[in-house]
Amino acid sequence: MNIFSLIGLIISGVVLFVGLRLSSPDLQIFLDGPSLFIVLGGTFAATSVAFQLNKIGSLFKIFFTQFLKGKTVDPTIVIKDVMKICEAYRNGESLEELVNKAQDPFLKEAMELISDGILETDKAIQILEQRAVKMGALRNDDTKKIKALGKFPPAFGMMGTTIGMIVLLANLGGADAMKKIGPAMGVCLITTLYGVIVANLVVIPIAENLDEISKQMDTKDEIVLEGIKHIISKSNPILVAEELNSFLVPKERLDWKNATA
Amino acid sequence: MNIFSLIGLIISGVVLFVGLRLSSPDLQIFLDGPSLFIVLGGTFAATSVAFQLNKIGSLFKIFFTQFLKGKTVDPTIVIKDVMKICEAYRNGESLEELVNKAQDPFLKEAMELISDGILETDKAIQILEQRAVKMGALRNDDTKKIKALGKFPPAFGMMGTTIGMIVLLANLGGADAMKKIGPAMGVCLITTLYGVIVANLVVIPIAENLDEISKQMDTKDEIVLEGIKHIISKSNPILVAEELNSFLVPKERLDWKNATA
Amino acid sequence: MNIFSLIGLIISGVVLFVGLRLSSPDLQIFLDGPSLFIVLGGTFAATSVAFQLNKIGSLFKIFFTQFLKGKTVDPTIVIKDVMKICEAYRNGESLEELVNKAQDPFLKEAMELISDGILETDKAIQILEQRAVKMGALRNDDTKKIKALGKFPPAFGMMGTTIGMIVLLANLGGADAMKKIGPAMGVCLITTLYGVIVANLVVIPIAENLDEISKQMDTKDEIVLEGIKHIISKSNPILVAEELNSFLVPKERLDWKNATA
Amino acid sequence: MNIFSLIGLIISGVVLFVGLRLSSPDLQIFLDGPSLFIVLGGTFAATSVAFQLNKIGSLFKIFFTQFLKGKTVDPTIVIKDVMKICEAYRNGESLEELVNKAQDPFLKEAMELISDGILETDKAIQILEQRAVKMGALRNDDTKKIKALGKFPPAFGMMGTTIGMIVLLANLGGADAMKKIGPAMGVCLITTLYGVIVANLVVIPIAENLDEISKQMDTKDEIVLEGIKHIISKSNPILVAEELNSFLVPKERLDWKNATA
Amino acid sequence: MNIFSLIGLIISGVVLFVGLRLSSPDLQIFLDGPSLFIVLGGTFAATSVAFQLNKIGSLFKIFFTQFLKGKTVDPTIVIKDVMKICEAYRNGESLEELVNKAQDPFLKEAMELISDGILETDKAIQILEQRAVKMGALRNDDTKKIKALGKFPPAFGMMGTTIGMIVLLANLGGADAMKKIGPAMGVCLITTLYGVIVANLVVIPIAENLDEISKQMDTKDEIVLEGIKHIISKSNPILVAEELNSFLVPKERLDWKNATA
């Protein structure tokens, strides 16, 4: 459970509620079913054309699951694991036994592929590098897709407002037109409001967040790849820590002097 | 037939219809011939200047055929075929016989070029790599072109609204001007509406979809290239599966243990 | 003469004319000299600051000449020429005699540089590669410049409308202000209309077209570079055709079996 | 303390104050609590979703500390230090003693890693290069994030104005509607104003500034990396100066003839 | 003195003057001190935050000096100089004597560094290549910065108009409100007009121009680097001309047959 993402969403909700409340004591004037339908329905329809219905499920999965669990990417755990495995492997334990000491799925996959012995070590490492590149590219594509979705809610917000204005103006001409035009125009603008809210409080910030997580995953995968090479060559754990730490900014680095104590 | 793309388009149509219906019981106020002409005609005219008339046909072909058939890109089929061909080739069958076992057109082309024997194997593989790069670049260009078209419908929507406003304002000044201006402005806005709909429910989502398909095709072509090398060197099918699977995310990978059983 | 570009421009004109005619029987309300001056004059002024007056001539040349002649890029002609020259060179004709068989200017330049004998062959090919890269970069720059120009007409259209609104509003306050404001605002909007038309029916589509031509020229130059190497090494024409075809999509490839017959 | 950044902010404040004052003698009409809440609260909420609450602190740190201290990046100091250390090292002082002569943190880190002797020199330099690349990438990411934030204030400004308009129009219809609508609309526009101010006088210019600093840091790190190699190989200080100066434009270069005197 | 840039600016001024004059016989309605202050002051304030006050001077220097002198980049002069120096160096003159024959500052710097003899030739060339890359990157950065500035004038134009509207609307409600609102709104729009003018007739075109000059400088520096290698290896001047010409389009190439005559 990623507590910070949840808090972020709660803050967004509170800011929105307070902002609306400060503007009008009566929140009902901001509610309009058809407007909500046009913005959400339109965005869903555009997404279903753009990404195939069977893929939308996985988009939602990325959207919520990864976003809400994302911040568990902690490269120091990988570094610690690699150090422990190196130590144990130097002390004669077999790779098969050590596979379970790997907490990170990619590190586990890497150790299984090598302890399997089907492929030569060099070939296996090459395949793992290829997989890391491919996984990074796919994560990057997913983020770009969600960013691309950010353009739809404001577009459909504008579409809804245009529809509303056309209807409104078509019915003008009666006696008390000027009296009715005001409130009706207000309703038209609600779709614009929904579009802005969905884009700027939900889709775009989450896409930025996923972009960040995606970069952290890339760094973690680079560390795994470098780490597996150290495991195979039974490197000194201190050298391992020093080298793997290079992938991190100073304050995020593993303090191996204390960590291994 | 790509059922998901079709469903996507149907969803778009339904959302649009319901959205309009919720806004006005009388859908006729959203119909305006000249507005439709300006948005579609303008987009067609700009496209005909930008891409030559003889190429527009192929754009439409990409637009609909590839979009509606696109999702048949299944790299596991290629992996399975390569495994089978490897197996058969190891068992002494000739490449000429095996050409027909290749379902993917690029794999077939590759096997024909090699079984032809006109070119040396190294040269043939180099040529195939060049072709894969070139085909990928061309697919990418096509997608970019269709994305570029997405800017035209809203621009011509705005143009139509501006034209309408000019005509409307030019004819003001009469006695009941205020009565007529409302409905007339409503008509002006219809072009804007058409521009937004064409761009956001049709052109942009389809362009995103083609972008996705184009990337899947690139991955598939990479697998074919890697696969043909394995075929030539008569690799062990299991090693082939393990290596070609690296191009795919875990859940898309071919489960060769069951697949070859 | 590129018939398709011309037809594209004619279609644009017809669509514009019909679109305006459908909106108003009196086309004169769309004509306004000062508006035309602001949009075209402003775009010209911005261009003259951005690209130096002595270069604008060459921009116009690219704009019209290349655009109207551009579609003559046919790489199969180059492939055919390279095949013929290879054949003749294998049969003992000298490069000096064969120079005139090259229809493409870059192929001709390449053959002259090599038959000249001033430079060693390796050096000459290196220089030709450098030239191809440089020419491609320059074409790409020219296209980017013309694309950059596409932002100016709408900006000056908006400028003209703002100017018109300022004048209009400054003169309000008289007795029949409301009567005059309508038609005057209509005139203001004409600059916006001109800006949209110039950008979306002329500048942007032509820039897209040049982008396309520029990419075809790059492909053609790659084929020439590869072809000249084959000529020097007196390759078998069939191998030449097979390899040079790799730069093209299947349906554009030279069908050398019939072509050389 | 970076005096220029502070002056820049003060100039921004003064220009804003004078600009508002010239427009209205009564500055109170530009103050509106709810508007400020919507723009700042919305931007904060979107940021908290996009970057995790625990990271916002570090964003603020970058925002203010680095921005206000940033301009102390002076590569000539590094060059001078490297020259001195080279000189002293040639004269027999040990690296351990010389570590403290390095003022730049990265130069210090580099010298410590090498004088430690845990890693071979080649490996240590490779690790340092990796760290420089990684640090540069992280600085670049931070700048991009802050640039991305620049889109939120205008979006929430627009959201606030839309909210205001909806409320305003919903309450129209009374007797003196036309009298009240003016001032109320004025209040609506204040959110737009706040959005424009926050984006264009604060967020975007600071992001540009950080981008600049980030590039200067990259250059400085390149100089450190090149310098540490010279230190290890005990290069002649004059050669060091000549080579490290290449990373700088002529007028920023260290005038070593006078500097070492 | 770059006559073409000056003419470009004059054309811009004339087009602007005529455009305004055609719209209103009374140009005074386009003059408004506070509007000018907001657009120019705001742009200056944002620039002073973004680039440090002590750097703004150098931005202005690039803006005007380089823009007004820029078009003197003539690569054929460099080619001619390299040819002459090669010829003279082959005939036994020393590099020290020949330094003064180099008109281009970078060619001069290169020759001085080599004739100095402090560094080995290989090292010197490597340093010069590094300098060329670095200078190109810095020119590129400067151009990007000026392009980034182009966003500020329209933003502050919009800010000024929003300020004006807030003031205007706050003061509505009086008896003859409708009479005053028109002219007052006109004044509001003047800031928008100034923003559009400053961006589209000054900042953006000049940035495009500098971009062009920057690319020409890159080409010239590449020619110098290639040329200095030829000088060192005492190449035949004709070979030099043929090779250096490759960096230029055919019609810009040095016609060395006549040039050396």
Coordinates of C-alpha atoms in Angstrom, one line a residue, chain C residues 11-162:
Chain C
I11 CA -9.2 21.1 -54.3
S12 CA -8.2 23.5 -51.5
G13 CA -9.4 26.5 -53.5
V14 CA -12.7 24.8 -54.4
V15 CA -13.4 23.6 -50.9
L16 CA -12.7 27.1 -49.6
F17 CA -14.9 28.7 -52.3
V18 CA -17.8 26.3 -51.7
G19 CA -17.5 26.5 -48.0
L20 CA -17.7 30.4 -48.1
R21 CA -20.5 30.3 -50.7
L22 CA -22.6 27.9 -48.6
S23 CA -22.3 30.3 -45.6
S24 CA -23.2 33.5 -47.5
P25 CA -24.4 34.2 -51.0
D26 CA -22.4 37.5 -50.9
L27 CA -18.7 36.6 -51.0
Q28 CA -17.7 40.2 -50.8
I29 CA -18.2 40.3 -47.0
F30 CA -15.1 38.0 -46.7
L31 CA -12.9 40.4 -48.6
D32 CA -11.0 43.0 -46.6
G33 CA -7.8 44.6 -47.9
P34 CA -6.2 45.7 -44.5
S35 CA -6.8 42.2 -43.1
L36 CA -5.0 40.6 -46.0
F37 CA -2.2 43.1 -45.6
I38 CA -1.8 42.4 -41.9
V39 CA -1.7 38.6 -42.3
L40 CA 0.5 38.4 -45.4
G41 CA 2.6 41.4 -44.6
G42 CA 3.2 40.3 -41.0
T43 CA 4.1 36.8 -42.1
F44 CA 6.5 38.2 -44.7
A45 CA 8.0 40.6 -42.1
A46 CA 8.6 37.9 -39.5
T47 CA 10.0 35.7 -42.3
S48 CA 12.4 38.4 -43.4
V49 CA 13.7 38.9 -39.8
A50 CA 14.0 35.1 -39.3
F51 CA 15.7 34.1 -42.6
Q52 CA 17.4 37.1 -44.2
L53 CA 15.9 38.6 -47.3
N54 CA 18.4 37.0 -49.7
K55 CA 17.3 33.6 -48.4
I56 CA 13.6 34.2 -48.7
G57 CA 13.9 33.8 -52.5
S58 CA 15.3 30.3 -52.0
L59 CA 12.5 29.5 -49.5
F60 CA 9.9 30.5 -52.1
K61 CA 11.8 28.4 -54.6
I62 CA 11.6 25.4 -52.3
F63 CA 8.0 26.3 -51.5
F64 CA 6.7 26.3 -55.0
T65 CA 9.2 24.7 -57.4
Q66 CA 10.1 21.7 -55.2
F67 CA 6.6 21.3 -54.0
L68 CA 5.2 21.4 -57.6
K69 CA 7.9 19.2 -59.1
G70 CA 8.7 17.1 -56.0
K71 CA 6.9 13.8 -56.7
T72 CA 9.4 12.8 -59.5
V73 CA 11.5 11.0 -56.9
D74 CA 11.4 7.5 -58.2
P75 CA 14.1 5.3 -56.6
T76 CA 13.4 2.4 -59.1
I77 CA 14.9 4.6 -61.9
V78 CA 18.1 4.8 -59.8
I79 CA 18.1 1.1 -59.3
K80 CA 17.6 0.4 -63.0
D81 CA 20.5 2.8 -63.9
V82 CA 22.8 1.2 -61.4
M83 CA 22.0 -2.2 -62.8
K84 CA 22.7 -1.1 -66.4
I85 CA 25.9 0.7 -65.4
C86 CA 27.1 -2.4 -63.5
E87 CA 26.3 -4.6 -66.5
A88 CA 28.1 -2.3 -68.9
Y89 CA 31.1 -1.8 -66.5
R90 CA 31.5 -5.6 -66.2
N91 CA 31.5 -5.8 -70.0
G92 CA 34.4 -3.5 -70.2
E93 CA 33.0 0.0 -70.8
S94 CA 34.9 2.8 -68.9
L95 CA 33.3 4.8 -66.1
E96 CA 33.9 8.0 -68.1
E97 CA 31.6 6.7 -70.8
L98 CA 29.0 5.5 -68.4
V99 CA 28.7 8.8 -66.5
N100 CA 26.0 9.9 -68.9
K101 CA 23.9 6.9 -68.3
A102 CA 23.2 8.2 -64.8
Q103 CA 19.9 10.2 -64.8
D104 CA 20.0 11.1 -61.1
P105 CA 22.2 14.2 -60.4
F106 CA 23.7 12.7 -57.2
L107 CA 24.6 9.4 -59.0
K108 CA 26.2 11.4 -61.8
E109 CA 28.2 13.5 -59.3
A110 CA 29.3 10.3 -57.6
M111 CA 30.5 8.7 -60.8
E112 CA 32.3 11.9 -61.9
L113 CA 34.1 12.1 -58.6
I114 CA 35.3 8.5 -59.0
S115 CA 36.1 8.5 -62.7
D116 CA 38.1 11.7 -62.1
G117 CA 40.7 9.7 -60.3
I118 CA 41.9 12.7 -58.2
L119 CA 40.9 11.0 -55.0
E120 CA 41.3 7.4 -54.0
T121 CA 38.1 5.4 -54.2
D122 CA 37.8 4.9 -50.5
K123 CA 38.2 8.6 -49.9
A124 CA 35.8 9.5 -52.6
I125 CA 33.1 7.2 -51.2
Q126 CA 33.7 8.8 -47.7
I127 CA 33.3 12.2 -49.2
L128 CA 30.1 11.2 -51.0
E129 CA 28.7 9.8 -47.8
Q130 CA 29.5 13.0 -46.0
R131 CA 27.7 14.9 -48.8
A132 CA 24.6 12.8 -48.6
V133 CA 24.4 13.3 -44.8
K134 CA 24.9 17.1 -45.3
M135 CA 22.3 17.4 -48.1
G136 CA 19.8 15.4 -46.0
A137 CA 20.4 17.7 -43.0
L138 CA 20.0 20.8 -45.1
R139 CA 16.7 19.5 -46.7
N140 CA 15.5 18.7 -43.2
D141 CA 16.4 22.2 -42.0
D142 CA 14.6 23.8 -44.9
T143 CA 11.5 21.7 -44.0
K144 CA 11.7 22.7 -40.4
K145 CA 11.9 26.3 -41.3
I146 CA 8.8 26.2 -43.4
K147 CA 7.0 24.4 -40.7
A148 CA 8.1 27.1 -38.2
L149 CA 6.5 29.7 -40.6
G150 CA 3.2 28.0 -40.1
K151 CA 2.9 29.6 -36.7
F152 CA 3.0 33.1 -38.0
P153 CA -0.2 33.5 -40.1
P154 CA -2.6 32.5 -37.2
A155 CA -0.6 34.8 -34.9
F156 CA -0.9 37.8 -37.2
G157 CA -4.5 36.8 -37.8
M158 CA -5.1 37.1 -34.1
M159 CA -3.0 40.4 -34.1
G160 CA -5.3 41.8 -36.7
T161 CA -8.4 40.9 -34.8
T162 CA -7.0 42.4 -31.7

